[in-house]
XYZ file of C-alpha atoms in Angstrom:
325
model
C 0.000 0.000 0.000
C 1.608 3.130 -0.658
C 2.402 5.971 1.960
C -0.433 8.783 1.425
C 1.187 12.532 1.386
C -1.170 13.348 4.150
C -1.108 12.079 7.972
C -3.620 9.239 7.673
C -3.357 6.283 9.373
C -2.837 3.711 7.514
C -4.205 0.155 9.292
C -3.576 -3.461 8.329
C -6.692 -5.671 9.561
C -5.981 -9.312 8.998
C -8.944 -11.550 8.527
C -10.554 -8.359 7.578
C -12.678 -10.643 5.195
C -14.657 -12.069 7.990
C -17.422 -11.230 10.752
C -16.114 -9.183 13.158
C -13.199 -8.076 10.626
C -15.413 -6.511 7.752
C -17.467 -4.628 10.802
C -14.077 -3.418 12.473
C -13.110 -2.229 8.793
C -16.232 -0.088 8.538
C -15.558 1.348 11.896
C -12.261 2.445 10.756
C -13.043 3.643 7.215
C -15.839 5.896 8.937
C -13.001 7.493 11.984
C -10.931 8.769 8.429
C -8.585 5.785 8.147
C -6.989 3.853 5.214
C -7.175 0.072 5.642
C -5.307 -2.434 3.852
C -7.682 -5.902 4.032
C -6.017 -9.128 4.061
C -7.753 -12.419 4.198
C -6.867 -16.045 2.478
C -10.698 -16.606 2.092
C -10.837 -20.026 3.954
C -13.866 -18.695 5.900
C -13.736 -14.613 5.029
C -16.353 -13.806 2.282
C -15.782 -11.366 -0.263
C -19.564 -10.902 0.538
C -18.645 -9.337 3.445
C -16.361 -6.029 1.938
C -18.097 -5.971 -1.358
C -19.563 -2.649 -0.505
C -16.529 -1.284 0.280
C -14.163 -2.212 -3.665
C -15.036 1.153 -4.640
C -13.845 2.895 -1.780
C -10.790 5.281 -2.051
C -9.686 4.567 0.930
C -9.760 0.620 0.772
C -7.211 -1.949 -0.229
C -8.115 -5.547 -0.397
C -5.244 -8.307 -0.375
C -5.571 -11.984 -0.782
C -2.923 -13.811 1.576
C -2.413 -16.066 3.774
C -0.479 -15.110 7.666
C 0.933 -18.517 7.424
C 3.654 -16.904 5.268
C 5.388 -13.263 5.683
C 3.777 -10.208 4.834
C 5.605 -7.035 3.480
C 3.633 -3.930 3.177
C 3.886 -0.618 5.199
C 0.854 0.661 7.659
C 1.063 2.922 10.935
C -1.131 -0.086 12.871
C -1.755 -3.396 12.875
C -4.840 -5.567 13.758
C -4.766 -9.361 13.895
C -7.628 -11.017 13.407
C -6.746 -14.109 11.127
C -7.868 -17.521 12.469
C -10.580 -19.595 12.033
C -13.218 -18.910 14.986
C -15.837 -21.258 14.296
C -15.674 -24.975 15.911
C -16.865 -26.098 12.646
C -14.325 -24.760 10.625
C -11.250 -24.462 12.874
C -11.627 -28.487 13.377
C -11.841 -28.688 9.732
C -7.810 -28.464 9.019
C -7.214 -28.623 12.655
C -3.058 -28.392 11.527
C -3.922 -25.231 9.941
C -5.690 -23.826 12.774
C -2.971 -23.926 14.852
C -0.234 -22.726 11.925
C -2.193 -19.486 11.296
C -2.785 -18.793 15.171
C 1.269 -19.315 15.498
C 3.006 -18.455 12.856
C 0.389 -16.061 11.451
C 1.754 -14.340 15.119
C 5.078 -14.639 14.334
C 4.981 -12.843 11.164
C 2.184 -10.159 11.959
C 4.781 -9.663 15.073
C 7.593 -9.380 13.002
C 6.190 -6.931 10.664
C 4.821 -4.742 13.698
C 9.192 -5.153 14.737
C 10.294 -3.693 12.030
C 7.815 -1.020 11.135
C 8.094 -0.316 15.002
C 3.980 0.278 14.911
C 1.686 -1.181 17.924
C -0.128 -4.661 17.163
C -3.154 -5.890 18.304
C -4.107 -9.603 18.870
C -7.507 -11.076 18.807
C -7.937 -13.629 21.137
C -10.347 -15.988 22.831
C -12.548 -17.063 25.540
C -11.531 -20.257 24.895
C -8.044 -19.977 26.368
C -9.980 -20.682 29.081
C -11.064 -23.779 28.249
C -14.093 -25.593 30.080
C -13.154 -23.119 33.090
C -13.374 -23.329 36.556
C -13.653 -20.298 37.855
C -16.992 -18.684 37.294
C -17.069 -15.651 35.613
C -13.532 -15.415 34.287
C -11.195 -12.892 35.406
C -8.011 -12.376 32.937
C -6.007 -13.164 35.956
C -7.669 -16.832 35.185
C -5.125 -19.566 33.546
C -7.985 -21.510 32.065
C -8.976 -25.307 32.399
C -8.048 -26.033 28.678
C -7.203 -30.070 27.176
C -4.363 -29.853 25.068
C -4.855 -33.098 23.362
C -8.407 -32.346 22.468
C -10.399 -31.785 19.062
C -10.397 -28.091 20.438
C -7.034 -27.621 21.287
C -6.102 -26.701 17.793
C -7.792 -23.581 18.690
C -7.440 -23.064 22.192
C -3.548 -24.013 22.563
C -2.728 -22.178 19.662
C -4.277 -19.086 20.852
C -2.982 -19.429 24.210
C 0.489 -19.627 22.296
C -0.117 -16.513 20.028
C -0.667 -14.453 23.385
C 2.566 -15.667 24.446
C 4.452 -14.523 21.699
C 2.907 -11.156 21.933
C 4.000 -10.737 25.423
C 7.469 -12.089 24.575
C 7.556 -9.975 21.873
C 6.650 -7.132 24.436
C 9.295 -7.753 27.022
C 11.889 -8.879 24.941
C 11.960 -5.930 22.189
C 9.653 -3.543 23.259
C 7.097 -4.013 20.997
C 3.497 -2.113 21.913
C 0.947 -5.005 21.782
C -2.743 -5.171 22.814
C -4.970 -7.982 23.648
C -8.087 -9.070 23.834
C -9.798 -11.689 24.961
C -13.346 -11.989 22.678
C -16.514 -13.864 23.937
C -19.347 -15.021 21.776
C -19.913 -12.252 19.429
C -22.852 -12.118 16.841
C -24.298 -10.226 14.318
C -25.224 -9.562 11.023
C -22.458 -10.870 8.491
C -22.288 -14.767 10.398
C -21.307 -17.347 8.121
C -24.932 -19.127 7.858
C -22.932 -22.708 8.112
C -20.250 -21.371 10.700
C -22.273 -23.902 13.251
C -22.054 -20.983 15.810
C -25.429 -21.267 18.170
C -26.689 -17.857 17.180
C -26.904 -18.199 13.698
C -27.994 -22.044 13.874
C -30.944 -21.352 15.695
C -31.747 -18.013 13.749
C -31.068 -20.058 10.463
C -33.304 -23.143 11.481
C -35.915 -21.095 12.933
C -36.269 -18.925 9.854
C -36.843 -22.954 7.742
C -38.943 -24.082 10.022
C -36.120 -27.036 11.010
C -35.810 -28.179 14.307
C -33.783 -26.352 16.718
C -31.082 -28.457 17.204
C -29.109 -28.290 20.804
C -26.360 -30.177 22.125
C -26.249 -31.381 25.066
C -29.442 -30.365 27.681
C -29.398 -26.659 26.898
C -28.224 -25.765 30.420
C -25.385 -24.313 30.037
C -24.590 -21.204 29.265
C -22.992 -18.651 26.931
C -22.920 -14.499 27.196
C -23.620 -12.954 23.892
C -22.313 -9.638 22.559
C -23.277 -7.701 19.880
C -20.647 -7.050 16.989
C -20.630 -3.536 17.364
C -20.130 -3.315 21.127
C -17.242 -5.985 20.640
C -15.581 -3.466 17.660
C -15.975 -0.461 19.643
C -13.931 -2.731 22.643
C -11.213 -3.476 20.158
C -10.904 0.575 19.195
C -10.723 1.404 22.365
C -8.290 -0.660 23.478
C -6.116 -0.313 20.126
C -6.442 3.793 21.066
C -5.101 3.809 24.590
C -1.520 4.501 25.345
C 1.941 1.676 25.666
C 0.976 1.307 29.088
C -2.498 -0.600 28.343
C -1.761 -4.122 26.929
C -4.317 -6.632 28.427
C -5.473 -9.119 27.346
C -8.676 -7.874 28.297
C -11.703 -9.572 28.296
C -14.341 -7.951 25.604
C -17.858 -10.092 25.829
C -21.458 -9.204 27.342
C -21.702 -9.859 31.075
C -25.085 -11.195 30.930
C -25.810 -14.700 31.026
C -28.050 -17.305 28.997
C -28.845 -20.556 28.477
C -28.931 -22.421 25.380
C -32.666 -23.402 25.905
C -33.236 -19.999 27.044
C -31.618 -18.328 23.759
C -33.711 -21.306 21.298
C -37.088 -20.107 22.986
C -35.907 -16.261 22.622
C -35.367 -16.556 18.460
C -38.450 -18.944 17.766
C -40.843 -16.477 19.512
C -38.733 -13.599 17.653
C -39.582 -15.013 14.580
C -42.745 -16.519 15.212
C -41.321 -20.031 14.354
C -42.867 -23.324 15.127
C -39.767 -25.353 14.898
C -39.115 -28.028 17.507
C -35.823 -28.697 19.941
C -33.849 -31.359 18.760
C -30.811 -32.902 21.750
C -27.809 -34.293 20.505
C -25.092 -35.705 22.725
C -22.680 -32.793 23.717
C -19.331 -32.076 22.193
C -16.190 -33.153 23.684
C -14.736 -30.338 25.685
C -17.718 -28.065 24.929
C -17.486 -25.401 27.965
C -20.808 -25.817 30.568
C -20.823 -22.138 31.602
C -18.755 -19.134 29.844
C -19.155 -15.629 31.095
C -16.521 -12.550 31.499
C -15.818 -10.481 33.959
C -15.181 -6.945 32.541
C -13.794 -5.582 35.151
C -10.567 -4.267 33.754
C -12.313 -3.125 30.578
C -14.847 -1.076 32.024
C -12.076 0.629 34.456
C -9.461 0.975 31.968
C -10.528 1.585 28.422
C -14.375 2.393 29.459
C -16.443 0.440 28.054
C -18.933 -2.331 27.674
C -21.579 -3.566 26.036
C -24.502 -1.306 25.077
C -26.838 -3.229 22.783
C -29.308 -6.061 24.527
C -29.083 -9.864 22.941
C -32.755 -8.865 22.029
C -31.816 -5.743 19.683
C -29.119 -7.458 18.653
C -31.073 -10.726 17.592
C -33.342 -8.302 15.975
C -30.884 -7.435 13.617
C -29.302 -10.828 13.253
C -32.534 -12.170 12.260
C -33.386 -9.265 9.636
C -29.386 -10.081 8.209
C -30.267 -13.810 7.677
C -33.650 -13.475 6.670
C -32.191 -11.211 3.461
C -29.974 -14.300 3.130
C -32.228 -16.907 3.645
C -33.502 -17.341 -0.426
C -29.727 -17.273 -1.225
C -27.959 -19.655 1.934
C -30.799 -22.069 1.938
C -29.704 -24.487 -0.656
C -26.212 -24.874 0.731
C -27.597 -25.433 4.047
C -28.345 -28.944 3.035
C-alpha cells in the first residue's frame, strides 16, 4: 500500500474478510482511516467487503499469515484464524499454523515497522473453566490433546508470543480476549449457536441443541465488541491486556432457542444431541478491567441485537438455503 502525502493512518486488519473483521473495517473507514484488508478466504467472504471495492480509501489483499507479509501501515490488527468450531476443526493443523506463525509474522512486521499490534484472542483460552465468571487473571482449564485444542492451545500460544515480543523488544501489543460475538455478516454454516438457531428457525427445522441446553454462553453484539477493540487499540503503551471484551449477561442455550423462535414466530421443535467433547458448561466474562481501563462495555441487549441478526439472515435466507443442506 503506498504511503499517502497526508497524515492518515494507515491500518492493516488481517482476517478483515470475515465477521467481526469486515465490521471493524467499517468502523475504521468511517473514523478517516486507510485500511489495507487481508484475508486467504478459507472462511472470510468477499460478501462481506463488497460494498466497500469502490472505496478510495480501501485496499483488499488476498494472503495467507501462514507466510510473511511485506507492506507498510502505521497499525496493525490481527484477526486471522478460524473462529468457528466447525471450521477451525476442519484443518485442525492449519488452525494452529495461522494462530502461530500467522503471530510470528504479523509480530515481526509490527518489529520492524516499530507500529503497535493488536491480537484477537479468545474465551476459549480458558477452556471448560473453573472459575466462574472469568477474570483475565484466570489460567484456564483447557485439554491440550483435544479436538479443540487446535484452537485453544494455539491461541494461548499466540498471546505468548505477543508478550514475549513485548518484554523482549519492546514491541506495543494489545490484547483481547473476545466472547461469543454475533451479528449480522455470520457465516450461515459457521455452526455458531446464534446463527444455527436463527437459520433453522427462519426454515422451520428443528432447533437443534447439544447437550441439555443448560449451560450457558454471554452474547455480545458485533458492534459493542468493535468499539472494545478501538478502544483498546487507542489507549496509550501502558495498556496491553489481554482484556476480556464479551457481554456480562448470562443465557442458556434453551433460554436463547425459545428467545429466536418467539422472535420469529417459528414453530420449529428442539432437537438434543449428545454434547461435544470439551464443549465449555458455563462461559461468562468479567469486565472488570475493561470497564475501568478503556471504558467500556456492552450497550446493545441480545434482544436488539437478535433483531438485527434475524433481519441479516432473513435477506440471506432465499440465497444460503440451498447450501444449508
Amino acid at each position: 500500500m503506498a504511503r499517502l502525502r497526508d497524515n492518515r493512518t494507515r491500518i492493516l486488519v488481517t482476517g478483515g474478510a470475515g465477521f467481526i473483521g469486515s465490521h471493524l473495517i467499517d468502523r475504521l473507514l468511517k473514523r478517516g482511516n486507510e485500511v489495507l484488508c487481508v484475508d486467504n478466504l478459507f472462511t472470510g467472504s468477499k460478501r462481506n467487503i463488497d460494498h466497500l471495492t469502490t472505496h478510495p480509501r480501501f485496499e483488499f489483499m488476498r494472503h495467507d499469515v501462514t507466510s510473511p507479509l511485506y507492506v507498510e501501515v502505521d497499525e496493525i490488527y490481527n484477526l486471522a484464524c478460524p473462529a468457528s468450531p466447525v471450521h477451525y476443526q476442519h484443518d485442525p493443523v492449519q488452525t494452529t499454523k495461522t494462530s502461530v506463525y500467522g503471530a510470528i509474522n504479523i509480530l515481526g512486521l509490527a518489529k520492524r515497522l516499530k507500529c503497535k499490534v493488536f491480537q484477537a484472542s479468545t474465551s476459549e483460552v480458558y477452556g471448560d473453566p473453573a472459575i466462574h465468571p472469568q477474570p483475565e487473571t484466570y489460567w484456564g482449564n483447557v485439554n491440550p490433546i483435544g479436538p479443540r485444542s487446535c484452537y485453544n492451545e494455539a491461541k494461548r500460544c499466540a498471546e505468548t508470543l505477543f508478550f514475549d515480543y513485548h518484554r523482549q523488544h519492546g514491541l506495543e501489543i494489545k490484547v483481547a480476549r473476545i466472547f461469543n460475538t454475533f451479528g449480522p455478516r455470520m457465516h450461515p454454516a459457521d455452526g455458531r449457536v446464534v446463527s444455527n438457531f436463527i437459520v433453522q428457525a427462519l426454515r422451520g427445522d428443528p432447533i437443534t441443541i447439544f447437550g441439555d441446553g443448560s449451560q450457558t454462553r454471554s452474547f455480545c453484539y458485533v458492534d459493542d465488541v468493535v468499539d472494545g477493540l478501538i478502544r483498546l487499540m487507542d489507549t496509550g503503551p501502558d495498556v496491553i491486556g489481554p482484556f476480556n471484551i464479551g457481554n456480562p449477561q448470562e443465557f442458556s442455550i434453551t433460554g436463547l432457542a425459545g428467545m429466536i423462535t418467539r422472535m420469529i414466530g417459528s414453530e420449529s421443535k428442539i432437537a438434543y444431541r449428545d454434547l461435544p467433547q470439551d464443549d465449555p458448561r458455563r462461559r461468562q466474562p468479567d469486565i472488570s478491567l475493561a470497564r475501568s481501563l478503556i471504558e467500556w462495555e456492552p450497550t446493545v441487549s441480545l434482544e436488539t441485537g437478535l433483531h438485527k441478526t434475524i433481519d441479516y439472515f432473513r435477506d440471506r435466507l432465499l440465497d444460503v438455503a440451498p447450501r444449508m443442506r
